[in-house]
Coordinates of C-alpha atoms and ligand atoms in Angstrom, one line a residue:
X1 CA 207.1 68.2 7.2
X2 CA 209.9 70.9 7.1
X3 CA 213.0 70.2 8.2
X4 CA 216.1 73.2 9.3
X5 CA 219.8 72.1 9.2
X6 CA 222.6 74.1 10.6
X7 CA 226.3 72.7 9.6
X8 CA 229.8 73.3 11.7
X9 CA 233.2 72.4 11.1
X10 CA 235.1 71.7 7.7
X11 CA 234.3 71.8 3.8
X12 CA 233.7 67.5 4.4
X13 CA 231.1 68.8 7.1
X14 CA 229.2 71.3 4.7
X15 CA 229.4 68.0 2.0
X16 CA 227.8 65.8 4.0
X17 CA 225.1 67.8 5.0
X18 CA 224.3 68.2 1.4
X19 CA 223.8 64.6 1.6
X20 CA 221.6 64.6 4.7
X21 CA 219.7 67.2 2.8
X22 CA 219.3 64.7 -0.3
X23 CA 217.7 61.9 2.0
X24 CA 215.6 64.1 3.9
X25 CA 214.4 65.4 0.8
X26 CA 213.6 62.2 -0.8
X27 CA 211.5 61.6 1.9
X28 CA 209.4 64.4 1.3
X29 CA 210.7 67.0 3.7
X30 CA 211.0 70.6 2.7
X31 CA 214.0 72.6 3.8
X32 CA 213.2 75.6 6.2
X33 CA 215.8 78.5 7.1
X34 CA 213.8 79.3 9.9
X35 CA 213.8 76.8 13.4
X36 CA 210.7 77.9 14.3
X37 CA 208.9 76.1 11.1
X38 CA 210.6 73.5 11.6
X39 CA 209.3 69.2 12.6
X40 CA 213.0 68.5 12.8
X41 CA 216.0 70.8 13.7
X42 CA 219.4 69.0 12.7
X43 CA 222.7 70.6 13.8
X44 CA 225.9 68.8 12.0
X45 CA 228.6 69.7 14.7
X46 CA 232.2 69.7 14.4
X47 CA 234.8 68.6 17.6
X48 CA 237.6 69.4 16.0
X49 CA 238.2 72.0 19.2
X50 CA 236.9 72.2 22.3
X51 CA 234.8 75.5 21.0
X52 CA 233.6 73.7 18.2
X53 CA 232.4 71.1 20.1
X54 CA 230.6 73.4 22.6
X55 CA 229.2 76.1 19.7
X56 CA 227.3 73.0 18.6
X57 CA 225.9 71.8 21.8
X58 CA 224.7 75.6 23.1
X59 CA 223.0 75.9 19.5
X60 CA 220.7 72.5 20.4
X61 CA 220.3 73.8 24.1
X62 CA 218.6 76.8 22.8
X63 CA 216.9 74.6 20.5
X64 CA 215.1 72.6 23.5
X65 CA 212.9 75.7 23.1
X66 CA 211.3 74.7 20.1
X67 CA 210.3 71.3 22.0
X68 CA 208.0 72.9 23.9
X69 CA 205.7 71.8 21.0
X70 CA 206.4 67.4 21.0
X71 CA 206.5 66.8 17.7
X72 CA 209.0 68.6 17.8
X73 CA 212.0 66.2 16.9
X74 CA 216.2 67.5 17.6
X75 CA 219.2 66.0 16.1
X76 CA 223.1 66.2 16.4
X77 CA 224.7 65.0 13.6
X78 CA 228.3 64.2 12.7
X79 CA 231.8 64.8 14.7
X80 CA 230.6 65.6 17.8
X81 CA 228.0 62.5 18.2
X82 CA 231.2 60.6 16.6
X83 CA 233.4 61.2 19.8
X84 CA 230.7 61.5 22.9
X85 CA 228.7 58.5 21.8
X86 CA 225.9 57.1 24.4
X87 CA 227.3 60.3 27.0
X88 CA 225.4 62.6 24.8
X89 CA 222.0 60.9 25.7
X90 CA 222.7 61.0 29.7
X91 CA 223.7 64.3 29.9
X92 CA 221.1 65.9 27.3
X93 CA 217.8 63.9 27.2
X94 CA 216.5 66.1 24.9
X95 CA 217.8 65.0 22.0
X96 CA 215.9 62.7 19.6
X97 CA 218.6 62.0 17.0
X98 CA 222.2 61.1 17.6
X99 CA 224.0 60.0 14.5
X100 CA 227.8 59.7 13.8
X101 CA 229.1 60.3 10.0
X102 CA 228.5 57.6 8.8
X103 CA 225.0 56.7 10.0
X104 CA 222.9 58.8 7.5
X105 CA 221.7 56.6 5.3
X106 CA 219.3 55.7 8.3
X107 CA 217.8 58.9 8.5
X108 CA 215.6 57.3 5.7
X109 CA 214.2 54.6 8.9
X110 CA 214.2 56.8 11.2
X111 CA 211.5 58.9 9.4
X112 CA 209.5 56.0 8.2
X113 CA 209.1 54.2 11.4
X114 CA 208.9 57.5 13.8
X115 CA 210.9 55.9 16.7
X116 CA 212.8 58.3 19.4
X117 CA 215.5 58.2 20.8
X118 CA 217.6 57.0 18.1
X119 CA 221.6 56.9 18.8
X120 CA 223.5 55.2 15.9
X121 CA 227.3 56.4 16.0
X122 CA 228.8 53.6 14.8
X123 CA 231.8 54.4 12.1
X124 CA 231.8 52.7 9.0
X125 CA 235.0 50.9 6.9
X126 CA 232.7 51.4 3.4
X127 CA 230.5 54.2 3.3
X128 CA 230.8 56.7 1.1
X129 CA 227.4 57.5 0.1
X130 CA 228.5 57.1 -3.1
X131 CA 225.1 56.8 -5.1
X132 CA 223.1 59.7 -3.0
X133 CA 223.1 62.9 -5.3
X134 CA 223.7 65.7 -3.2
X135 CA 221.2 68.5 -2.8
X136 CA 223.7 71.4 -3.5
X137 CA 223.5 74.3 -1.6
X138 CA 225.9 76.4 -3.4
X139 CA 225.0 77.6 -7.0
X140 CA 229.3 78.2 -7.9
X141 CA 230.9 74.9 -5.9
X142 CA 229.9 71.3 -6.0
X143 CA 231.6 69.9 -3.4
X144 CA 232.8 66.0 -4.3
X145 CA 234.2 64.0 -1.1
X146 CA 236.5 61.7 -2.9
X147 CA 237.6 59.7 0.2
X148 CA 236.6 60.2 3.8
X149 CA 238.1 59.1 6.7
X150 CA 241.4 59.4 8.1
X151 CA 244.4 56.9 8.8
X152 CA 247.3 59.8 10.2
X153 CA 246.4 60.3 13.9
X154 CA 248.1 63.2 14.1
X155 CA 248.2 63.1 18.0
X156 CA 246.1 66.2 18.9
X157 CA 243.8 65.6 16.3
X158 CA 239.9 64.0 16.8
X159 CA 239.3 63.1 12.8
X160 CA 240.3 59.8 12.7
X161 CA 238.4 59.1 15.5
X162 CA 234.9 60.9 14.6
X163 CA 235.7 60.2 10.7
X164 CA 237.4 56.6 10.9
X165 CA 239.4 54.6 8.8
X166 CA 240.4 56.1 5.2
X167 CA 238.4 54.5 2.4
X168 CA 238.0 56.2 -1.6
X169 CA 235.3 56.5 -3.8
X170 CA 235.5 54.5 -7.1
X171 CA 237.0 56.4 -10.3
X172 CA 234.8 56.2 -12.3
X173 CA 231.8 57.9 -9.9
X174 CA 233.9 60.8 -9.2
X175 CA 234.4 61.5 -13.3
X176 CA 230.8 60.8 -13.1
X177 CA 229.5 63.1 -10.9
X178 CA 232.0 65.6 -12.0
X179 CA 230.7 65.5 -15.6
X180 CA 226.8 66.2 -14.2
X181 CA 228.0 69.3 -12.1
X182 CA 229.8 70.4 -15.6
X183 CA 226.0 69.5 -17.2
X184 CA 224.3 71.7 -14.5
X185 CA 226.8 74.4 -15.3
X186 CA 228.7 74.8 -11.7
X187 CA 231.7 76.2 -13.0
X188 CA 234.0 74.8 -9.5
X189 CA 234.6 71.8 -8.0
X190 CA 236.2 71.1 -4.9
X191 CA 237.8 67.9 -4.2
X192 CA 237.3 66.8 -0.4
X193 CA 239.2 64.5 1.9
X194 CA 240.3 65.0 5.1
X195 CA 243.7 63.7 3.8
X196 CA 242.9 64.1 0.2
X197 CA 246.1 63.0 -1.5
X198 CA 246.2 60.0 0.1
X199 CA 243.2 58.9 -2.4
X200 CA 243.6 55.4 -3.5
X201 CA 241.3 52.9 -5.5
X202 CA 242.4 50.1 -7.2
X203 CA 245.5 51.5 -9.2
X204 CA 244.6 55.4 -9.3
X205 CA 246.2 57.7 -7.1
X206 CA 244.9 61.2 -6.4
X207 CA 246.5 62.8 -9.3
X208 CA 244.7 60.3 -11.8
X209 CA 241.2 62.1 -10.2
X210 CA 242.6 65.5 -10.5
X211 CA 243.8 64.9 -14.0
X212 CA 240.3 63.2 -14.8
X213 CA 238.1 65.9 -13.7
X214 CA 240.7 68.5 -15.2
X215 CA 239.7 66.9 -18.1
X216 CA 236.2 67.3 -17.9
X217 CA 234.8 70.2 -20.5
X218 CA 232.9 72.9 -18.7
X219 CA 234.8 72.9 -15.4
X220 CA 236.5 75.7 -14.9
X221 CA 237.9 75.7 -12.0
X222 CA 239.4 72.7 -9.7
X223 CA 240.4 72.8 -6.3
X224 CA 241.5 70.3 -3.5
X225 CA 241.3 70.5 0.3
X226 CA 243.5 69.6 1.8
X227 CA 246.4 67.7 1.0
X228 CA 249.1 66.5 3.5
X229 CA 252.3 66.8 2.9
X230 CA 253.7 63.7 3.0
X231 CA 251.8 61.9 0.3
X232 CA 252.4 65.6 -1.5
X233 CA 253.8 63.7 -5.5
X234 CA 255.7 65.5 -8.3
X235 CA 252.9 63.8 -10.0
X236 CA 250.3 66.7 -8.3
X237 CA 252.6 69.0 -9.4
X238 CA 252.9 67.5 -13.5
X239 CA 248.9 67.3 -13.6
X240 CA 248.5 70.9 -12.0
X241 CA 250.7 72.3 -14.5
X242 CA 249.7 70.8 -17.1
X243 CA 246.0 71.7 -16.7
X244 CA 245.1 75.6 -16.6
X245 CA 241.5 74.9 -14.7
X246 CA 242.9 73.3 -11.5
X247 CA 243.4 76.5 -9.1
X248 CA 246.6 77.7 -8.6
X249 CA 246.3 77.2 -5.4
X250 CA 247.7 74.9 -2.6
X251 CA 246.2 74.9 0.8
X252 CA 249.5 72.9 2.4
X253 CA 249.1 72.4 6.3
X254 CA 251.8 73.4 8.4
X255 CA 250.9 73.0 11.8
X256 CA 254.3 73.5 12.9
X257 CA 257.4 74.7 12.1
X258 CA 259.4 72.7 14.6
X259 CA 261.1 69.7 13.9
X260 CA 260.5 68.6 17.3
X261 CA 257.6 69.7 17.6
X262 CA 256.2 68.0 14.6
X263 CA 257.5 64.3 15.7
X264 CA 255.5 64.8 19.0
X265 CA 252.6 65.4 16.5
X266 CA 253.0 62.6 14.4
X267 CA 253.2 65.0 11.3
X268 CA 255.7 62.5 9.8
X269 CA 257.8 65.4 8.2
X270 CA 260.9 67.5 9.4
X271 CA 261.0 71.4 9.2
X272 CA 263.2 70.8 6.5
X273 CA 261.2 68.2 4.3
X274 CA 258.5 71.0 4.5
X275 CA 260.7 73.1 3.1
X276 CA 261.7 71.3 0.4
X277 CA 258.7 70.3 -0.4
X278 CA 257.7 74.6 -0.7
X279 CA 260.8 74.8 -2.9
X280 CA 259.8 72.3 -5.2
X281 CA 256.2 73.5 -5.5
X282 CA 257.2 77.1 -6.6
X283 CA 260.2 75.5 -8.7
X284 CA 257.9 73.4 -11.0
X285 CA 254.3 76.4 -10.0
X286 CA 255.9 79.9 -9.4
X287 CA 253.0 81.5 -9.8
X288 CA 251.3 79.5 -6.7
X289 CA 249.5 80.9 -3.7
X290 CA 250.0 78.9 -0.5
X291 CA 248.3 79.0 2.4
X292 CA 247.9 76.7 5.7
X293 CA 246.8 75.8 8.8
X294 CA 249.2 76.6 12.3
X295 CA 248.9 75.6 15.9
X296 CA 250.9 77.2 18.5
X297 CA 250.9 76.2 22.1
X298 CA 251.6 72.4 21.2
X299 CA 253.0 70.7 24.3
X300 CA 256.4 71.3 24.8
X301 CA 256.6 74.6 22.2
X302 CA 259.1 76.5 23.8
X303 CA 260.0 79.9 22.3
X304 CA 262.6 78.6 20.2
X305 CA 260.3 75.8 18.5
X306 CA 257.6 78.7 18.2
X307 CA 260.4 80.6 16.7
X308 CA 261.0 77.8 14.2
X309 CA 257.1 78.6 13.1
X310 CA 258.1 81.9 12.7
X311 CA 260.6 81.3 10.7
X312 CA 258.8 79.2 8.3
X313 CA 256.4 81.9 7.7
X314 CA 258.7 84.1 6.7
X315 CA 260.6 81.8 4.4
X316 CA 257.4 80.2 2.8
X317 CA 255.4 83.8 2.7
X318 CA 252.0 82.3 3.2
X319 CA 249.0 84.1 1.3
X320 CA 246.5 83.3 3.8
X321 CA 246.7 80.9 7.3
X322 CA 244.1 79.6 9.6
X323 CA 245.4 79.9 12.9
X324 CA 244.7 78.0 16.2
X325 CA 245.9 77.5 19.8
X326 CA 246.5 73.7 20.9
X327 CA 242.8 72.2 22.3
X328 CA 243.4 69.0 24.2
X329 CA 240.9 66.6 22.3
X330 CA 240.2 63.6 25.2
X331 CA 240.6 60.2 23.4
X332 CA 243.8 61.4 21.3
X333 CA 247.5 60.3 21.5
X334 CA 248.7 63.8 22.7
X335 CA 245.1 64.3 25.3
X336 CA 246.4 61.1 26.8
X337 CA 250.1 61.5 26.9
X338 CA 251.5 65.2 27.0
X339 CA 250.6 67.7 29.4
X340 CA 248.9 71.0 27.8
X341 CA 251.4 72.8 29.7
X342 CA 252.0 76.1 27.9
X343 CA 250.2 78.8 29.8
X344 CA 246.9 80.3 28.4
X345 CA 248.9 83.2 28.2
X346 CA 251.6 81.8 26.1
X347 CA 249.3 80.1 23.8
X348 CA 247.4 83.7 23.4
X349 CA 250.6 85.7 22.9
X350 CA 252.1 83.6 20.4
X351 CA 248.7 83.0 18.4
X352 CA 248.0 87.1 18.2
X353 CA 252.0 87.0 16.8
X354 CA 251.3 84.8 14.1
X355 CA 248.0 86.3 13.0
X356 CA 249.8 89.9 12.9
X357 CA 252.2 88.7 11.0
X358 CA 250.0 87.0 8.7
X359 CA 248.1 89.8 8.6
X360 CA 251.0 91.5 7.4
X361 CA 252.3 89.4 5.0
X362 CA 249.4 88.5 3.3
X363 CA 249.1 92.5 2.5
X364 CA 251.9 92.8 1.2
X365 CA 251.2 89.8 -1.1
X366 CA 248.3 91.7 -2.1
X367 CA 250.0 95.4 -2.9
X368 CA 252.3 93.3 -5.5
X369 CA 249.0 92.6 -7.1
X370 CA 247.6 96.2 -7.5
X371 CA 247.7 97.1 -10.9
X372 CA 247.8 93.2 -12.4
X373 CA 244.8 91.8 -14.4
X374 CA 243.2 89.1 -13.0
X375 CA 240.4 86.3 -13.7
X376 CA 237.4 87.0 -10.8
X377 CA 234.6 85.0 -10.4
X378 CA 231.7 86.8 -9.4
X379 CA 230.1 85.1 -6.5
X380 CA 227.6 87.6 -5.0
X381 CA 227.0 90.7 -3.6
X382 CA 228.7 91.7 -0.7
X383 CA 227.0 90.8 3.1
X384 CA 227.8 94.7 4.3
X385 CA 227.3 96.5 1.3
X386 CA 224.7 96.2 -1.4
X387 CA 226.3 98.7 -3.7
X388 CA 229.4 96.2 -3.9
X389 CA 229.9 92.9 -5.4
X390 CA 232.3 90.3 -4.4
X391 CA 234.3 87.7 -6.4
X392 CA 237.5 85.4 -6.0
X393 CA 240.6 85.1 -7.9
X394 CA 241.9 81.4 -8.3
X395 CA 244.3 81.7 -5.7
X396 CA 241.3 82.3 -3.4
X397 CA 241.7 85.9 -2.8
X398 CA 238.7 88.3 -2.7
X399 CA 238.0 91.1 -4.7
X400 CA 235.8 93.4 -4.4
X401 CA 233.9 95.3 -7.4
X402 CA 231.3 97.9 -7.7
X403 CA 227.8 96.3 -8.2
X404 CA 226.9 96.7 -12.0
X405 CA 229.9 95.9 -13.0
X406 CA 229.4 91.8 -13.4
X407 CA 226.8 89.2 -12.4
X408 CA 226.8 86.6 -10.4
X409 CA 228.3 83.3 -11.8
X410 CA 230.5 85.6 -14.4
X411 CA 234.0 85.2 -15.2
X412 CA 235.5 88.9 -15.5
X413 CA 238.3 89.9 -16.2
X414 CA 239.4 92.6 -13.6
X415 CA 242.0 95.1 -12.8
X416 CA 243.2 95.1 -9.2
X417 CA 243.3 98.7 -8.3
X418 CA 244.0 98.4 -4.2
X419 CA 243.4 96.4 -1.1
X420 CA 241.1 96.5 1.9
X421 CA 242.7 94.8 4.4
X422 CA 243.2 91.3 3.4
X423 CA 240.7 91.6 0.3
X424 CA 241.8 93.5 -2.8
X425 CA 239.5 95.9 -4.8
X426 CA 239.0 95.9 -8.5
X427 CA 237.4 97.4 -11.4
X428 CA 236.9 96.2 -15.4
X429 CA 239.2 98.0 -17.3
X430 CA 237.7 100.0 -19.7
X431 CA 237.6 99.0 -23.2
X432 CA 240.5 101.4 -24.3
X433 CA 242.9 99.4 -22.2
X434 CA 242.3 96.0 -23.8
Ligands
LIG1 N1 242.6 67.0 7.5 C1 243.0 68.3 7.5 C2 242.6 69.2 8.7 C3 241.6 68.8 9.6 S1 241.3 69.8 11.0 C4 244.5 68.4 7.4 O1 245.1 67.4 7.8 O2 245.0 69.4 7.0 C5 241.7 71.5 10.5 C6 242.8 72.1 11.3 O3 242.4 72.2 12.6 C7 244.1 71.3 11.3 O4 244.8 71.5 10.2 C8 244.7 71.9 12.6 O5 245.5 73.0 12.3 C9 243.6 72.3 13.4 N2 243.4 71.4 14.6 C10 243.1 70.1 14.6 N3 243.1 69.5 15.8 C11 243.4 70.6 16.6 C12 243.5 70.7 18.1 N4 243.3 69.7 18.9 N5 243.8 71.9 18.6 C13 243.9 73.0 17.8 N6 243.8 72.9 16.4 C14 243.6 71.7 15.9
LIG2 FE1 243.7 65.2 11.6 FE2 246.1 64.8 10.8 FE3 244.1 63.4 9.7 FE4 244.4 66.0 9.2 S1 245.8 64.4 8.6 S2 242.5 65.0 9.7 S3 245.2 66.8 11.1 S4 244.8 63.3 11.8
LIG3 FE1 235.3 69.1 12.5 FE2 234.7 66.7 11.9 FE3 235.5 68.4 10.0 S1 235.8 67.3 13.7 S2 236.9 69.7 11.1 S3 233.7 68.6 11.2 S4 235.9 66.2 10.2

């Protein structure tokens, strides 16, 4: 039996499915990239937005297709099962498999004993598939979910409902698995949690793991995703220092930079702690690269409170942001109680403001660079051009390299000699200049 799995949504998403993969796997399937081979076609959604949300369910629509043959069996997986629940069923009877986040494990049944429909979206208090090695997908990155779950409800956001209540893997697993990625040489790990920093079992705190797996031989680079500010320590900041392999690198949502604004989304920090907390960060790591996620068209963002988001931009001089307009998520705090009532228009306007000026200042971020010599890992060759390689710096910039110059899973040690739009371009110095 083959089996094809499609994955949506966030780095905790692309985790788990590596987990999915694991107990399929164990149960003899093989992995197909093609749907058409396939006995069972998984899609792991994410409803984070309402595009999200709908990318996932038009993917299994065109799926139906492939039923034409009955043995033919279709799953949705993860965020989206998480917040539709038994509606999914009603309104597409096609599907065979419904399972929320933490109903994996009973894949395993499901295969054995050949029963459809099966609909288990139940969320968990304790599972963290903590003994299921992941089939990695990724030769470069292991992914390691060190807590799942989330206990913020920020008001327009889904998570805590399709993820549930916060809960942390044990110590002494994480420094386990992290010293068997170091074994089978993946040079990265990224630390997952939807609210990473809040990590907490028994008496260690997040920067007891980061400090743990910093000290784990072999790994060369650490990162984290993503952290929120408020449970942001001076502690991070001691163990980031202190050890050169965790990135220098903090991906530090925003959302918004309106005091206001930020209240009505429960973000539990003032324009001004946010601020601080920037200050702070380069204070004790001036050499860090920030970047972060934004939403304009909150209810209630008038043009000064959107000016206030500007204004953060500009003072914080983001390397990189992910940008979104607000996406009423039914079920959550600010679905039920605020009125999306800032035009499409608005919303539009001030998102294609923010990305241009992103745009901008992550350019000019980059021209400071040309010239520097910087640490690349070579991670492949580049989608649009074979003659061209492409590798990242560990601030999570890309750079670009002529083919021959490297192999893949190298660390190189390359001159940035320009930028193409928000990548840079670089070459290996020639001997001369060492
Ligand atoms: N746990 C992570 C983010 C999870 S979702 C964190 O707290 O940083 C990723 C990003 O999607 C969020 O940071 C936010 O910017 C955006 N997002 C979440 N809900 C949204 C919504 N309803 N509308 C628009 N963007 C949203
Ligand atoms: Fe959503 Fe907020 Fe939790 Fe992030 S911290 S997952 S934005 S509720
Ligand atoms: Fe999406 Fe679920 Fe991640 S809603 S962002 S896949 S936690």
């Amino acid at each position: 039996m083959k089996y094809y799995l499609e994955t949506y949504g966030c780095q905790m998403n692309e985790a788990d499915s590596e987990v999915v993969a694991s107990i399929l796997e164990n149960s003899g399937l093989i992995r197909t990239e093609d749907p058409k081979e396939a006995d069972i076609i998984l899609v792991n959604s994410c409803a984070v937005r309402e595009n999200a949300e709908k990318r996932a369910l038009a993917r299994l629509s065109q799926y139906k297709g492939y039923k034409k043959d009955p043995e033919v069996m279709l799953g949705l997986l993860g965020c989206v099962p998480a917040r539709k629940q038994d509606q999914l069923l009603e309104k597409y009877p096609f599907i065979d498999i419904i399972m929320g986040p933490d109903s994996y494990r009973e894949l395993k049944k499901v295969l054995s004993e050949n029963q459809y429909p099966i609909s288990n979206t139940e969320l968990s208090n304790q599972e963290l598939y903590d003994n299921i090695e992941p089939k990695r997908q990724e030769g470069l990155n292991a992914w390691i979910s060190i807590m799942r779950g989330c206990n913020q409800f920020c008001s327009y956001c889904i998570v805590p409902f399709t993820r549930g209540r916060e809960r942390s893997r044990p110590f002494e697993s994480i420094i386990n698995e992290a010293r068997e990625i170091a074994y089978q040489s993946i040079p990265q790990i990224t630390l997952l949690g939807q609210n990473v920093n809040a990590y907490k079992y028994k008496d260690y705190r997040f920067p007891d793991v980061l400090e743990g797996v910093a000290q784990v031989d072999e790994i060369r680079r650490i990162r984290f995703m993503s952290p929120h500010p408020k449970d942001f320590t001076d502690r991070m900041l001691e163990v980031m220092k202190k050890y050169d392999n965790i990135c220098n690198h903090i991906h530090l949502p925003l959302q918004s930079g309106s005091s206001k604004i930020l209240s009505a989304m429960n973000r539990t920090y003032t324009k001004e702690d946010y601020l601080e907390l920037v200050n702070k960060i380069k204070s004790i790591l001036p050499d860090i690269a920030l970047t972060t996620d934004i939403i304009v068209g909150f209810p209630g963002e008038t043009d000064e409170d959107f000016k206030d988001t500007l204004d953060v931009m500009d003072q914080v001089g983001f390397d990189n942001a992910f940008m979104f307009q607000y996406s009423p998520r039914p079920g959550t705090s600010a679905a039920k109680h605020l009125e999306d009532n800032i035009p499409y228009d608005t919303k539009n306007a001030r998102l294609q403001k923010i990305i241009k000026k992103q745009h901008t200042a992550t350019q000019k971020k980059n021209q400071e660079l040309v010239g520097e010599r910087i640490e690349v890992l070579i991670e492949g060759t580049s989608k649009k051009r074979e003659d061209e390689l492409v590798g990242r710096t560990e601030s999570d910039k890309l750079v670009i390299l002529k083919a021959g110059q490297g192999n893949i899973g190298e660390f190189m040690d390359v001159k940035i000699i320009g930028t193409a739009g928000v990548s840079l371009f670089g070459e290996i110095p020639a001997k001369s200049e060492d």
